[in-house]
Amino acid sequence: MDSKSVKIKTIRPETLEFIILYNQLKGRAFNGNAELAEVLGFNSASSITEIIKSRQNIDTEKLKIFKETYSSYLQPKQATAQAPQKAPQAQPARQFQGIPMYEVIATASGVEVYNDINDSQPVGHMYFPGIEECDFALPVWGHSMYPYLENGCWVALKIIHDMKILPGEVYYIEWGDYRMYKRLLASENEEEVIAYSDNTAEKVGDQLKYPPFPIRKDEIKRLCLVKDIHKKHNH
């Protein structure tokens, strides 16, 4: 077993606090681990990944810097009983700046070898009405999901944290050592789903070029629902 995949035995309280705040502020206060690593003085974005995945603890000084840097995004402290009461003032709504767009490069087979997109900087931001609830955008590579997803278009994605799959919907999944777009169908085996490609026109001989195949649910690292499709960059 790769030693990097083993979680640390004792997760300190400051590490748990950091993970909670990280999930609350990611996409609002900072975009991606590369940006955050620079703020906290880490040499590599992978250091953030190791902490978030509970493979190492965060130093208390790093947590202090994190909280001070993004203090404006944290909930303000409640006023004490002795403090004079002030009439609440309406706060201007924070303008939606769009979701971060991450560029990825497909392999010759049209399937991207896995690497953590949190370790890379966004190439821009996507914005158009209706994607406010989405978390990030990625391009489509390859032709396995044609005509639903065309090669080169950009897709707005919403992370499914509870990993619940709606059979028949199209998802972006990070699975095993790869990332891919597939329509996920129910399997007779409850521990699996069937990864289905919409492109059934392309064949090699008399065989489908993109045949369906099973995926164990517990091997899916990240599950994101395809919420919207955009054929042009919208930075």
Coordinates of C-alpha atoms in Angstrom, one line a residue:
M1 CA 0.0 0.0 0.0
D2 CA 1.3 3.5 -0.8
S3 CA 2.2 5.1 2.4
K4 CA 0.8 8.4 1.2
S5 CA -2.7 6.9 1.2
V6 CA -2.6 6.2 4.9
K7 CA -4.3 8.7 7.1
I8 CA -2.5 9.9 10.2
K9 CA -3.4 8.2 13.5
T10 CA -4.2 11.4 15.4
I11 CA -5.9 14.4 13.8
R12 CA -5.3 17.4 16.0
P13 CA -8.2 19.8 16.7
E14 CA -6.6 22.7 14.8
T15 CA -6.4 20.4 11.7
L16 CA -10.2 19.6 12.0
E17 CA -10.9 23.3 12.3
F18 CA -8.8 24.0 9.3
I19 CA -10.6 21.4 7.2
I20 CA -14.0 22.7 8.2
L21 CA -13.1 26.3 7.4
Y22 CA -11.4 25.2 4.1
N23 CA -14.6 23.6 2.9
Q24 CA -16.6 26.7 3.9
L25 CA -14.3 29.2 2.2
K26 CA -13.0 27.4 -0.9
G27 CA -14.4 29.1 -4.0
R28 CA -15.3 32.2 -2.0
A29 CA -12.1 33.4 -0.3
F30 CA -9.7 31.5 -2.5
N31 CA -9.6 29.3 -5.6
G32 CA -7.6 26.1 -5.4
N33 CA -4.9 24.8 -3.3
A34 CA -2.1 26.5 -5.2
E35 CA -3.4 29.9 -4.3
L36 CA -3.9 28.9 -0.7
A37 CA -0.5 27.3 -0.4
E38 CA 1.2 30.6 -1.5
V39 CA -0.8 32.5 1.2
L40 CA 0.2 30.1 3.9
G41 CA 3.8 29.9 2.9
F42 CA 3.8 26.2 1.8
N43 CA 6.3 25.2 -0.9
S44 CA 3.8 23.1 -2.7
A45 CA 0.0 23.0 -3.2
S46 CA 0.2 19.3 -2.4
S47 CA 0.8 20.2 1.3
I48 CA -2.8 21.5 1.4
T49 CA -4.1 18.4 -0.2
E50 CA -2.3 16.2 2.4
I51 CA -3.9 18.2 5.3
I52 CA -7.4 18.1 3.7
K53 CA -7.1 14.4 3.2
S54 CA -6.0 13.9 6.9
R55 CA -2.6 12.7 5.9
Q56 CA -0.8 15.3 8.0
N57 CA -1.6 17.9 10.6
I58 CA -1.5 21.7 10.1
D59 CA 0.9 23.8 12.2
T60 CA -0.9 26.1 14.6
E61 CA 0.9 29.1 13.1
K62 CA -0.3 28.2 9.7
L63 CA -3.9 28.0 11.0
K64 CA -3.5 31.4 12.6
I65 CA -2.4 32.9 9.3
F66 CA -5.3 31.3 7.5
K67 CA -7.8 32.7 9.9
E68 CA -6.3 36.2 9.9
T69 CA -6.1 36.3 6.1
Y70 CA -9.7 35.3 5.6
S71 CA -11.2 36.8 8.7
S72 CA -13.6 38.9 6.6
Y73 CA -15.2 35.8 5.3
L74 CA -15.7 34.2 8.7
Q75 CA -18.8 34.9 10.8
P76 CA -18.4 38.0 12.9
K77 CA -18.2 37.6 16.7
Q78 CA -21.4 38.2 18.6
A79 CA -21.6 41.5 20.5
T80 CA -21.3 41.2 24.3
A81 CA -24.2 42.0 26.6
Q82 CA -22.6 45.3 27.7
A83 CA -22.0 46.5 24.1
P84 CA -24.6 49.1 22.9
Q85 CA -27.1 47.8 20.5
K86 CA -26.9 49.2 17.0
A87 CA -29.6 49.1 14.3
P88 CA -28.8 46.4 11.8
Q89 CA -27.5 47.8 8.5
A90 CA -28.2 46.2 5.2
Q91 CA -25.1 44.6 3.7
P92 CA -24.6 44.9 0.0
A93 CA -24.9 41.5 -1.7
R94 CA -21.6 40.0 -2.7
Q95 CA -21.5 39.9 -6.5
F96 CA -21.2 36.4 -8.0
Q97 CA -17.8 36.4 -9.7
G98 CA -18.4 33.1 -11.5
I99 CA -17.1 29.6 -11.0
P100 CA -13.4 28.8 -11.5
M101 CA -12.4 27.1 -14.8
Y102 CA -9.6 24.5 -14.7
E103 CA -7.9 23.5 -17.9
V104 CA -7.0 19.8 -18.3
I105 CA -5.2 18.0 -21.1
A106 CA -6.6 14.7 -22.4
T107 CA -4.5 11.7 -23.2
A108 CA -4.4 10.1 -26.7
S109 CA -7.3 7.8 -25.6
G110 CA -9.4 10.8 -24.6
V111 CA -9.3 10.0 -20.9
E112 CA -7.5 12.3 -18.5
V113 CA -5.0 10.7 -16.1
Y114 CA -6.0 11.7 -12.6
N115 CA -4.4 14.6 -10.8
D116 CA -5.9 16.9 -8.2
I117 CA -7.3 20.0 -9.9
N118 CA -7.1 21.7 -6.5
D119 CA -3.4 21.8 -7.0
S120 CA -3.7 23.9 -10.1
Q121 CA -4.6 27.6 -10.8
P122 CA -7.9 28.4 -12.6
V123 CA -7.5 29.7 -16.1
G124 CA -10.5 32.0 -15.7
H125 CA -14.0 32.1 -14.4
M126 CA -17.3 31.1 -16.1
Y127 CA -20.5 33.1 -15.5
F128 CA -23.9 33.0 -16.9
P129 CA -27.3 32.9 -15.1
G130 CA -28.2 29.5 -13.6
I131 CA -24.8 28.2 -12.6
E132 CA -24.5 30.0 -9.2
E133 CA -24.9 26.7 -7.3
C134 CA -22.1 25.1 -9.3
D135 CA -18.6 24.6 -7.9
F136 CA -16.2 24.7 -10.9
A137 CA -16.0 24.2 -14.7
L138 CA -14.0 21.8 -16.8
P139 CA -13.7 21.3 -20.6
V140 CA -14.8 18.2 -22.4
W141 CA -12.2 16.0 -24.1
G142 CA -12.8 13.2 -26.5
H143 CA -16.0 12.1 -28.2
S144 CA -17.4 9.3 -26.0
M145 CA -20.4 11.4 -24.8
Y146 CA -21.2 12.9 -28.2
P147 CA -23.8 14.3 -29.0
Y148 CA -24.7 15.3 -25.4
L149 CA -21.2 16.6 -24.7
E150 CA -19.1 17.8 -27.6
N151 CA -15.3 17.8 -27.5
G152 CA -14.0 21.2 -26.5
C153 CA -17.1 22.6 -24.8
W154 CA -17.0 23.7 -21.1
V155 CA -19.2 22.1 -18.5
A156 CA -20.4 23.6 -15.2
L157 CA -20.3 21.0 -12.4
K158 CA -21.8 20.6 -9.0
I159 CA -20.0 18.5 -6.4
I160 CA -22.2 15.7 -5.0
H161 CA -20.8 15.5 -1.5
D162 CA -23.1 12.6 -0.3
M163 CA -22.1 10.6 -3.4
K164 CA -25.7 9.7 -4.2
I165 CA -26.2 8.9 -7.8
L166 CA -29.3 9.5 -9.8
P167 CA -29.4 6.8 -12.5
G168 CA -29.5 8.2 -16.0
E169 CA -27.9 11.5 -15.3
V170 CA -24.5 12.5 -16.7
Y171 CA -21.6 13.0 -14.3
Y172 CA -18.0 14.0 -14.2
I173 CA -16.2 11.3 -12.1
E174 CA -12.7 10.9 -10.8
W175 CA -12.3 7.1 -10.6
G176 CA -9.2 5.0 -10.1
D177 CA -6.4 6.8 -11.9
Y178 CA -8.6 8.6 -14.4
R179 CA -11.2 11.3 -14.8
M180 CA -14.1 11.1 -17.2
Y181 CA -17.6 12.1 -18.2
K182 CA -20.2 9.3 -18.2
R183 CA -23.9 8.6 -18.0
L184 CA -24.3 6.5 -14.9
L185 CA -26.9 3.7 -15.0
A186 CA -28.1 1.4 -12.3
S187 CA -26.4 -2.1 -12.0
E188 CA -27.8 -5.4 -10.8
N189 CA -24.9 -5.2 -8.3
E190 CA -25.9 -2.6 -5.8
E191 CA -22.2 -1.9 -5.1
E192 CA -21.6 -0.8 -8.7
V193 CA -22.9 1.5 -11.4
I194 CA -22.6 1.2 -15.1
A195 CA -20.6 3.9 -16.9
Y196 CA -22.4 4.4 -20.2
S197 CA -21.2 6.4 -23.2
D198 CA -23.8 8.2 -25.3
N199 CA -21.7 7.8 -28.5
T200 CA -22.9 4.4 -29.8
A201 CA -22.2 5.3 -33.5
E202 CA -18.5 4.9 -33.5
K203 CA -17.3 1.3 -33.7
V204 CA -14.1 -0.7 -34.1
G205 CA -15.0 -3.5 -36.4
D206 CA -18.3 -4.7 -35.0
Q207 CA -17.6 -3.6 -31.4
L208 CA -18.5 -0.3 -29.8
K209 CA -15.6 2.1 -29.5
Y210 CA -16.9 3.2 -26.1
P211 CA -18.5 0.2 -24.5
P212 CA -20.2 0.4 -21.1
F213 CA -18.4 -0.9 -18.1
P214 CA -19.0 -1.3 -14.3
I215 CA -17.5 1.0 -11.7
R216 CA -17.5 0.2 -8.0
K217 CA -19.2 3.1 -6.1
D218 CA -16.6 3.0 -3.3
E219 CA -13.8 3.6 -5.9
I220 CA -15.2 6.9 -7.1
K221 CA -13.0 9.7 -5.7
R222 CA -15.1 12.6 -6.8
L223 CA -18.7 12.8 -8.2
C224 CA -20.0 15.9 -9.9
L225 CA -23.3 16.4 -11.7
V226 CA -23.3 18.1 -15.1
K227 CA -25.5 21.1 -14.6
D228 CA -24.9 23.2 -17.6
I229 CA -23.0 23.1 -20.9
H230 CA -21.3 26.1 -22.6
K231 CA -19.6 25.9 -26.0
K232 CA -17.5 29.0 -25.7
H233 CA -15.2 30.4 -23.0
N234 CA -16.9 32.9 -20.8
H235 CA -14.2 34.4 -18.6

